[in-house]
mmCIF file of C-alpha atoms in Angstrom:
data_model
loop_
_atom_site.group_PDB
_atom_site.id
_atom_site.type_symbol
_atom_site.label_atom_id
_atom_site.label_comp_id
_atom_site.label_asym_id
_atom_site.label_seq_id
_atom_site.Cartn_x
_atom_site.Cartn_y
_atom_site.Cartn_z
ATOM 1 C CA UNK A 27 -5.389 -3.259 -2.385
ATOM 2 C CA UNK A 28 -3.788 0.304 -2.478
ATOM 3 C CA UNK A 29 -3.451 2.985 0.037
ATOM 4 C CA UNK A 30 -2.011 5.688 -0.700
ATOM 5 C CA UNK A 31 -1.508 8.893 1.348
ATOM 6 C CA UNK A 32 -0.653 12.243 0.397
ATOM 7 C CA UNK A 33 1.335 14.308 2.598
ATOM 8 C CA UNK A 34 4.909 12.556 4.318
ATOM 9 C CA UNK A 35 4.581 15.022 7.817
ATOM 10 C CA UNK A 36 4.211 13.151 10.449
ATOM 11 C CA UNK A 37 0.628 11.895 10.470
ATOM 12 C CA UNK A 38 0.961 10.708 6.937
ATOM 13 C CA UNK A 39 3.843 8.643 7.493
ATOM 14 C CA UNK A 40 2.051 7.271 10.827
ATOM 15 C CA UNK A 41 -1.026 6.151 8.742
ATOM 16 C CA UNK A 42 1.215 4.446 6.215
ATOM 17 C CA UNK A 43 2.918 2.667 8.732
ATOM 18 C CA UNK A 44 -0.426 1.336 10.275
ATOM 19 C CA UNK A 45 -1.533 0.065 7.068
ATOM 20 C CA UNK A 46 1.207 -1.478 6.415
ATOM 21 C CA UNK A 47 0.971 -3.374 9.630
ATOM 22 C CA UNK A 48 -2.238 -3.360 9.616
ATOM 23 C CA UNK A 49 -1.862 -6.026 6.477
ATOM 24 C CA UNK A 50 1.654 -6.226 4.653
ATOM 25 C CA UNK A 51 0.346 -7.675 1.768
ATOM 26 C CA UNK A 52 -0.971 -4.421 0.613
ATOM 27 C CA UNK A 53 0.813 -1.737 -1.377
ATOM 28 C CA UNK A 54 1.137 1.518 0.218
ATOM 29 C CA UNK A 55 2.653 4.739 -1.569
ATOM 30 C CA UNK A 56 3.521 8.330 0.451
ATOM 31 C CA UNK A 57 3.130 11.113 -1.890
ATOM 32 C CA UNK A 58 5.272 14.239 -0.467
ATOM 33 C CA UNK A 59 5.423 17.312 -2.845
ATOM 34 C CA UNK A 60 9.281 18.341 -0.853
ATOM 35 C CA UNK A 61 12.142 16.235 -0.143
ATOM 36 C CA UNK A 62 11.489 15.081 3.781
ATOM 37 C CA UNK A 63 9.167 12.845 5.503
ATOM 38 C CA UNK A 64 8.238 11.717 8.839
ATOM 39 C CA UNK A 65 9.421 15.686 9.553
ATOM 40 C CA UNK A 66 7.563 17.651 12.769
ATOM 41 C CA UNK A 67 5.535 20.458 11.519
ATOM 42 C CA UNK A 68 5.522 22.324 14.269
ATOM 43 C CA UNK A 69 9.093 22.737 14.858
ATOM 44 C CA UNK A 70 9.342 24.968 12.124
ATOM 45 C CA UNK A 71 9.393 28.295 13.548
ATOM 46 C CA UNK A 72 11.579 27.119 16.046
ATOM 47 C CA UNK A 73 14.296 26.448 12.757
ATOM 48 C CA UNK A 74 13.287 30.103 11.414
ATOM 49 C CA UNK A 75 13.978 31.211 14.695
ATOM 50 C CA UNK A 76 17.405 29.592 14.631
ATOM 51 C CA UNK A 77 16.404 27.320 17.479
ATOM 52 C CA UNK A 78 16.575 24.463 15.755
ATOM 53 C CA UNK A 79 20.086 24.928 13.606
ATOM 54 C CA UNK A 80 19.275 23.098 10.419
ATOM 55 C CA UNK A 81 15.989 20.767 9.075
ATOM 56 C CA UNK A 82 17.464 17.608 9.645
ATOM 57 C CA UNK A 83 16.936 18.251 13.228
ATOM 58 C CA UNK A 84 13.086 18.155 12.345
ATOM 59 C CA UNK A 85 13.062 14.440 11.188
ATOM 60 C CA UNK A 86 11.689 11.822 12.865
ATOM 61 C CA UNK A 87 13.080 9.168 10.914
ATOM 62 C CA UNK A 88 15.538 9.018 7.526
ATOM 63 C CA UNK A 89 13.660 7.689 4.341
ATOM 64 C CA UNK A 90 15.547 4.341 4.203
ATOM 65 C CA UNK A 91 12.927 3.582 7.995
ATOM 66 C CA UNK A 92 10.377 2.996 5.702
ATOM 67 C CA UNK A 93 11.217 2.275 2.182
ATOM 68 C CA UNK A 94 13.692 -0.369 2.882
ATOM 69 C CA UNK A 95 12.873 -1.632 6.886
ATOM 70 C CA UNK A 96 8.796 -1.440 6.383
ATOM 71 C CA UNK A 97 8.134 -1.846 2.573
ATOM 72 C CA UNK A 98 6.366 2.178 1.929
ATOM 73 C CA UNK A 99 6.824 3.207 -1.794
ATOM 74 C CA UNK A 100 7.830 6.840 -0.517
ATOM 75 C CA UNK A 101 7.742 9.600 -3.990
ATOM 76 C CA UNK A 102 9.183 12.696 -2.845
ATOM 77 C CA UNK A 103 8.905 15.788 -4.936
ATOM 78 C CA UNK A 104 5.144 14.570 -6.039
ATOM 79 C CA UNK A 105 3.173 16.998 -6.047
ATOM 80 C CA UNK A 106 -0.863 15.829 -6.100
ATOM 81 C CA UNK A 107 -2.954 18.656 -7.636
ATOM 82 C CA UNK A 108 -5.859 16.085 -7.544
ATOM 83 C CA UNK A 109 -7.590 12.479 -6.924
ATOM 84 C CA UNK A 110 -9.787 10.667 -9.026
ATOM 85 C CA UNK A 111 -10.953 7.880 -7.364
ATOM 86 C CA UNK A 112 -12.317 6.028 -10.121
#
């Protein structure tokens, strides 16, 4: 079986995560158009507002948490423009 989830924030990396523990047999792929994942949304106009000095302060997590410690095939810079599920 695949699952795979489009968006890294931090509700896509949370579903990936369940899946894969969930079953860890199965393959599951993160599909993130930018460069970040696991990344709070809504602390973003606290960095425009200087608040929040640089983005690294908005992760959650570093990409190695779940490509190497939980087994997520994480493509950053994939942008999805559309699914065929067939």
């Amino acid at each position: 079986m695949n699952f795979i989830v489009i968006g890294g924030g931090a509700a896509g990396m949370s579903a990936a995560s369940k899946a894969k523990r969930s079953d860890p047999s199965i393959s599951v792929t993160v599909l993130e158009s930018g460069k970040y994942v696991s990344y709070a949304e809504c602390g973003i106009p606290y960095l425009i507002q200087g608040i929040v000095p640089d983005a690294s302060g908005l992760l959650h997590y570093p990409l190695t948490e779940f490509t190497v410690k939980r087994g997520i095939d994480v493509q950053t810079g994939t942008k999805v423009d559309a699914v065929d599920r067939k």
